[in-house]
Amino acid sequence: AQSVTQPDIHITVSEGASLELRCNYSYGATPYLFWYVQSPGQGLQLLLKYFSGDTLVQGIKGFEAEFKRSQSSFNLRKPSVHWSDAAEYFCAVGESSIIQGAQKLVFGQGTRLTINP
Amino acid sequence: EAQVTQNPRYLITVTGKKLTVTCSQNMNHEYMSWYRQDPGLGLRQIYYSMNVEVTDKGDVPEGYKVSRKEKRNFPLILESPSPNQTSLYFCASSLRVNTEAFFGQGTRLTVV
């Protein structure tokens, strides 16, 4: 079964600074990868996704992520954070098992982002 | 407006009293799922459904039931809630499992 690891539970950056949130996955085949953001008291919203093709994907709100197969990583980046980016961020991998007929989405533990003014 | 609607948003109940959390989507999505969110554990899948009358267990199905009689609805049933089911629950739907998932606003459940 696949797994997703977000090594950083909590990150604090200053407004205007660059940001990188780490995500590592374990999956045998080419994964379907996602980043979601959860603002306080809200559900999750999709930031971006990777299925195939260009390994650098652009998302909403100025975020981007790069898929690196050799490192099993899908790190999220933003060149300059805004106070409104304070939220919890989740990396997820989609699994589709033809043999078992199972389809599921597995989430990492989440990274809470705090922005200092 | 495309949305996933969960009810109730907040619920406090007592151990053993059956409850149902409803989930409805208006996007004609095939895939629906339930997650629970606990601090430090991220979101863990409870049950999912690939279509009407097709449901299967996720990673933490114990103590929960689901049904999918109509495409739009996917209720979560706790037959005999226990305090360890106190959590934040999310329903989600997507066209297929590997497409964008749309999440409800969440249901915060407390079992005392």
Tab-separated table of C-alpha atoms in Angstrom:
chain	number	residue	atom	x	y	z
A	1	ALA	CA	0.000	0.000	0.000
A	2	GLN	CA	1.138	3.466	-0.689
A	3	SER	CA	2.014	6.042	1.954
A	4	VAL	CA	2.597	9.761	2.053
A	5	THR	CA	4.971	11.535	4.416
A	6	GLN	CA	5.080	15.220	5.155
A	7	PRO	CA	8.178	15.578	7.346
A	8	ASP	CA	7.352	19.047	8.647
A	9	ILE	CA	4.427	19.277	11.049
A	10	HIS	CA	4.677	23.040	11.438
A	11	ILE	CA	6.538	25.679	9.459
A	12	THR	CA	6.787	29.399	10.146
A	13	VAL	CA	7.910	31.861	7.496
A	14	SER	CA	7.879	35.618	7.202
A	15	GLU	CA	5.510	37.341	4.844
A	16	GLY	CA	7.210	37.823	1.500
A	17	ALA	CA	9.647	34.963	2.027
A	18	SER	CA	9.774	31.894	-0.161
A	19	LEU	CA	8.180	28.633	0.880
A	20	GLU	CA	8.788	24.964	0.270
A	21	LEU	CA	6.655	22.223	1.809
A	22	ARG	CA	7.993	18.724	1.508
A	23	CYS	CA	6.104	15.611	0.484
A	24	ASN	CA	7.469	12.113	-0.041
A	25	TYR	CA	5.422	9.182	-1.212
A	26	SER	CA	5.766	5.473	-1.494
A	27	TYR	CA	4.027	3.935	-4.478
A	28	GLY	CA	4.982	1.301	-6.996
A	29	ALA	CA	3.525	2.767	-10.149
A	30	THR	CA	3.316	6.308	-11.459
A	31	PRO	CA	1.314	8.116	-8.827
A	32	TYR	CA	-1.456	10.634	-9.089
A	33	LEU	CA	-0.348	13.421	-6.753
A	34	PHE	CA	-2.263	16.283	-5.195
A	35	TRP	CA	-1.795	19.197	-2.851
A	36	TYR	CA	-4.781	20.462	-0.882
A	37	VAL	CA	-5.089	23.446	1.431
A	38	GLN	CA	-7.350	23.690	4.460
A	39	SER	CA	-8.086	27.105	5.900
A	40	PRO	CA	-9.266	27.238	9.523
A	41	GLY	CA	-12.782	25.894	9.905
A	42	GLN	CA	-13.033	25.014	6.232
A	43	GLY	CA	-12.957	21.952	4.059
A	44	LEU	CA	-10.080	21.163	1.739
A	45	GLN	CA	-9.447	22.914	-1.539
A	46	LEU	CA	-7.321	21.584	-4.382
A	47	LEU	CA	-4.171	23.631	-5.063
A	48	LEU	CA	-2.719	21.547	-7.878
A	49	LYS	CA	-2.341	18.028	-9.198
A	50	TYR	CA	0.076	15.899	-11.183
A	51	PHE	CA	-0.968	13.003	-13.361
A	52	SER	CA	1.655	12.857	-16.114
A	53	GLY	CA	3.656	15.052	-18.468
A	54	ASP	CA	5.539	18.142	-17.347
A	55	THR	CA	6.939	17.485	-13.900
A	56	LEU	CA	6.544	21.114	-12.827
A	57	VAL	CA	2.888	21.909	-12.295
A	58	GLN	CA	1.282	25.242	-11.619
A	59	GLY	CA	-1.655	25.669	-9.287
A	60	ILE	CA	-3.896	28.311	-7.879
A	61	LYS	CA	-2.825	31.149	-5.603
A	62	GLY	CA	0.688	31.235	-7.086
A	63	PHE	CA	1.703	27.761	-5.909
A	64	GLU	CA	3.698	25.253	-7.914
A	65	ALA	CA	4.988	21.758	-7.278
A	66	GLU	CA	7.643	19.584	-8.845
A	67	PHE	CA	7.405	15.833	-9.249
A	68	LYS	CA	10.761	14.099	-8.850
A	69	ARG	CA	10.454	10.400	-9.488
A	70	SER	CA	14.049	9.645	-8.439
A	71	GLN	CA	13.407	11.166	-5.017
A	72	SER	CA	9.763	10.077	-4.713
A	73	SER	CA	8.934	13.654	-3.885
A	74	PHE	CA	6.305	16.223	-4.793
A	75	ASN	CA	7.301	19.393	-2.977
A	76	LEU	CA	5.109	22.464	-2.958
A	77	ARG	CA	6.644	25.892	-3.490
A	78	LYS	CA	5.702	29.529	-3.539
A	79	PRO	CA	8.181	32.328	-4.242
A	80	SER	CA	6.602	34.894	-1.912
A	81	VAL	CA	4.029	34.040	0.745
A	82	HIS	CA	1.158	36.244	1.826
A	83	TRP	CA	-0.480	36.349	5.256
A	84	SER	CA	-3.561	34.719	3.701
A	85	ASP	CA	-1.504	31.601	2.947
A	86	ALA	CA	-1.566	30.628	6.617
A	87	ALA	CA	-3.365	27.292	6.617
A	88	GLU	CA	-2.792	23.570	6.770
A	89	TYR	CA	-1.471	21.867	3.661
A	90	PHE	CA	-1.976	18.258	2.739
A	91	CYS	CA	-0.198	16.168	0.147
A	92	ALA	CA	-2.123	13.173	-1.211
A	93	VAL	CA	-1.539	10.288	-3.590
A	94	GLY	CA	-4.203	8.458	-5.542
A	95	GLU	CA	-4.055	4.706	-5.788
A	96	SER	CA	-5.832	2.708	-8.408
A	97	SER	CA	-5.485	-1.023	-8.146
A	98	ILE	CA	-6.680	-2.899	-11.192
A	99	ILE	CA	-6.168	-6.223	-9.456
A	100	GLN	CA	-8.021	-5.381	-6.307
A	101	GLY	CA	-10.451	-3.001	-7.938
A	102	ALA	CA	-9.792	-0.568	-5.140
A	103	GLN	CA	-9.452	3.135	-5.626
A	104	LYS	CA	-8.415	5.406	-2.790
A	105	LEU	CA	-6.774	8.673	-1.944
A	106	VAL	CA	-4.140	8.613	0.797
A	107	PHE	CA	-3.232	11.804	2.631
A	108	GLY	CA	-0.121	12.875	4.452
A	109	GLN	CA	-0.261	14.103	8.031
A	110	GLY	CA	-0.388	17.737	6.991
A	111	THR	CA	1.896	20.746	7.469
A	112	ARG	CA	0.620	23.755	9.347
A	113	LEU	CA	1.937	27.015	7.903
A	114	THR	CA	2.207	30.129	10.053
A	115	ILE	CA	3.077	33.484	8.519
A	116	ASN	CA	4.940	36.115	10.527
A	117	PRO	CA	4.138	39.711	9.602
B	1	GLU	CA	-23.106	26.159	-7.482
B	2	ALA	CA	-21.136	22.914	-7.349
B	3	GLN	CA	-20.908	21.758	-3.790
B	4	VAL	CA	-20.784	18.973	-1.256
B	5	THR	CA	-23.138	19.507	1.658
B	6	GLN	CA	-22.726	17.827	5.011
B	7	ASN	CA	-25.110	17.958	7.927
B	8	PRO	CA	-24.903	18.626	10.747
B	9	ARG	CA	-21.800	20.816	11.081
B	10	TYR	CA	-21.533	20.189	14.798
B	11	LEU	CA	-22.880	17.328	16.859
B	12	ILE	CA	-22.505	16.304	20.480
B	13	THR	CA	-23.930	12.931	21.373
B	14	VAL	CA	-23.716	10.244	24.012
B	15	THR	CA	-22.066	6.871	23.789
B	16	GLY	CA	-24.236	4.288	22.093
B	17	LYS	CA	-26.825	6.595	20.551
B	18	LYS	CA	-27.075	5.899	16.838
B	19	LEU	CA	-26.446	8.837	14.543
B	20	THR	CA	-26.246	9.626	10.852
B	21	VAL	CA	-24.209	12.311	9.146
B	22	THR	CA	-25.591	13.150	5.742
B	23	CYS	CA	-23.601	14.032	2.639
B	24	SER	CA	-24.995	15.207	-0.671
B	25	GLN	CA	-23.296	16.376	-3.864
B	26	ASN	CA	-24.831	18.099	-6.893
B	27	MET	CA	-22.084	17.380	-9.445
B	28	ASN	CA	-23.176	13.930	-10.576
B	29	HIS	CA	-19.909	12.504	-9.298
B	30	GLU	CA	-19.385	8.759	-9.209
B	31	TYR	CA	-16.792	8.609	-6.450
B	32	MET	CA	-17.611	9.607	-2.890
B	33	SER	CA	-15.751	9.011	0.333
B	34	TRP	CA	-15.674	9.744	4.028
B	35	TYR	CA	-12.604	10.796	5.983
B	36	ARG	CA	-11.882	11.542	9.581
B	37	GLN	CA	-9.293	14.123	10.542
B	38	ASP	CA	-7.393	13.829	13.800
B	39	PRO	CA	-4.447	15.957	14.963
B	40	GLY	CA	-1.134	14.604	13.717
B	41	LEU	CA	-2.788	11.901	11.638
B	42	GLY	CA	-4.013	13.852	8.640
B	43	LEU	CA	-7.111	12.548	6.886
B	44	ARG	CA	-7.836	8.859	7.009
B	45	GLN	CA	-10.359	7.271	4.737
B	46	ILE	CA	-13.266	5.502	6.416
B	47	TYR	CA	-15.323	4.244	3.475
B	48	TYR	CA	-15.610	5.025	-0.185
B	49	SER	CA	-18.060	4.372	-2.976
B	50	MET	CA	-17.257	4.068	-6.654
B	51	ASN	CA	-20.896	4.246	-7.712
B	52	VAL	CA	-24.454	3.492	-6.640
B	53	GLU	CA	-24.601	0.332	-4.517
B	54	VAL	CA	-20.804	-0.039	-4.696
B	55	THR	CA	-19.037	0.681	-1.409
B	56	ASP	CA	-15.840	-0.525	0.189
B	57	LYS	CA	-13.806	-0.094	3.332
B	58	GLY	CA	-11.072	2.458	3.644
B	59	ASP	CA	-8.321	2.434	6.218
B	60	VAL	CA	-10.403	2.937	9.382
B	61	PRO	CA	-13.885	1.439	8.806
B	62	GLU	CA	-14.497	-0.072	12.266
B	63	GLY	CA	-17.590	1.330	13.944
B	64	TYR	CA	-18.979	2.936	10.781
B	65	LYS	CA	-21.456	2.039	8.076
B	66	VAL	CA	-22.347	3.692	4.792
B	67	SER	CA	-24.870	3.292	2.022
B	68	ARG	CA	-25.116	4.570	-1.544
B	69	LYS	CA	-28.684	4.163	-2.731
B	70	GLU	CA	-28.595	7.273	-4.891
B	71	LYS	CA	-25.696	8.804	-6.732
B	72	ARG	CA	-25.905	12.132	-4.927
B	73	ASN	CA	-26.119	10.892	-1.323
B	74	PHE	CA	-23.595	9.036	0.812
B	75	PRO	CA	-24.586	9.023	4.494
B	76	LEU	CA	-22.232	7.938	7.268
B	77	ILE	CA	-23.838	5.919	10.036
B	78	LEU	CA	-22.495	5.325	13.521
B	79	GLU	CA	-24.614	2.557	14.982
B	80	SER	CA	-23.140	2.789	18.478
B	81	PRO	CA	-20.797	5.752	18.776
B	82	SER	CA	-17.904	5.638	21.213
B	83	PRO	CA	-15.650	8.423	22.523
B	84	ASN	CA	-12.791	7.356	20.225
B	85	GLN	CA	-14.976	8.393	17.302
B	86	THR	CA	-14.804	11.999	18.426
B	87	SER	CA	-13.275	13.648	15.395
B	88	LEU	CA	-13.722	15.993	12.460
B	89	TYR	CA	-15.385	14.223	9.544
B	90	PHE	CA	-15.265	15.171	5.897
B	91	CYS	CA	-17.248	13.914	2.960
B	92	ALA	CA	-15.745	14.286	-0.504
B	93	SER	CA	-16.800	13.583	-4.058
B	94	SER	CA	-15.003	13.432	-7.380
B	95	LEU	CA	-15.747	12.354	-10.900
B	96	ARG	CA	-13.312	9.481	-10.397
B	97	VAL	CA	-10.785	8.742	-7.668
B	98	ASN	CA	-7.939	10.360	-9.548
B	99	THR	CA	-9.636	13.630	-10.336
B	100	GLU	CA	-10.130	16.669	-8.152
B	101	ALA	CA	-11.992	15.900	-4.939
B	102	PHE	CA	-14.519	18.402	-3.636
B	103	PHE	CA	-14.904	18.447	0.123
B	104	GLY	CA	-17.770	19.315	2.378
B	105	GLN	CA	-17.348	21.822	5.197
B	106	GLY	CA	-16.849	19.104	7.777
B	107	THR	CA	-18.793	17.751	10.746
B	108	ARG	CA	-17.272	18.077	14.168
B	109	LEU	CA	-18.522	15.161	16.240
B	110	THR	CA	-18.079	14.814	19.982
B	111	VAL	CA	-19.088	11.583	21.700
B	112	VAL	CA	-19.295	11.794	25.484
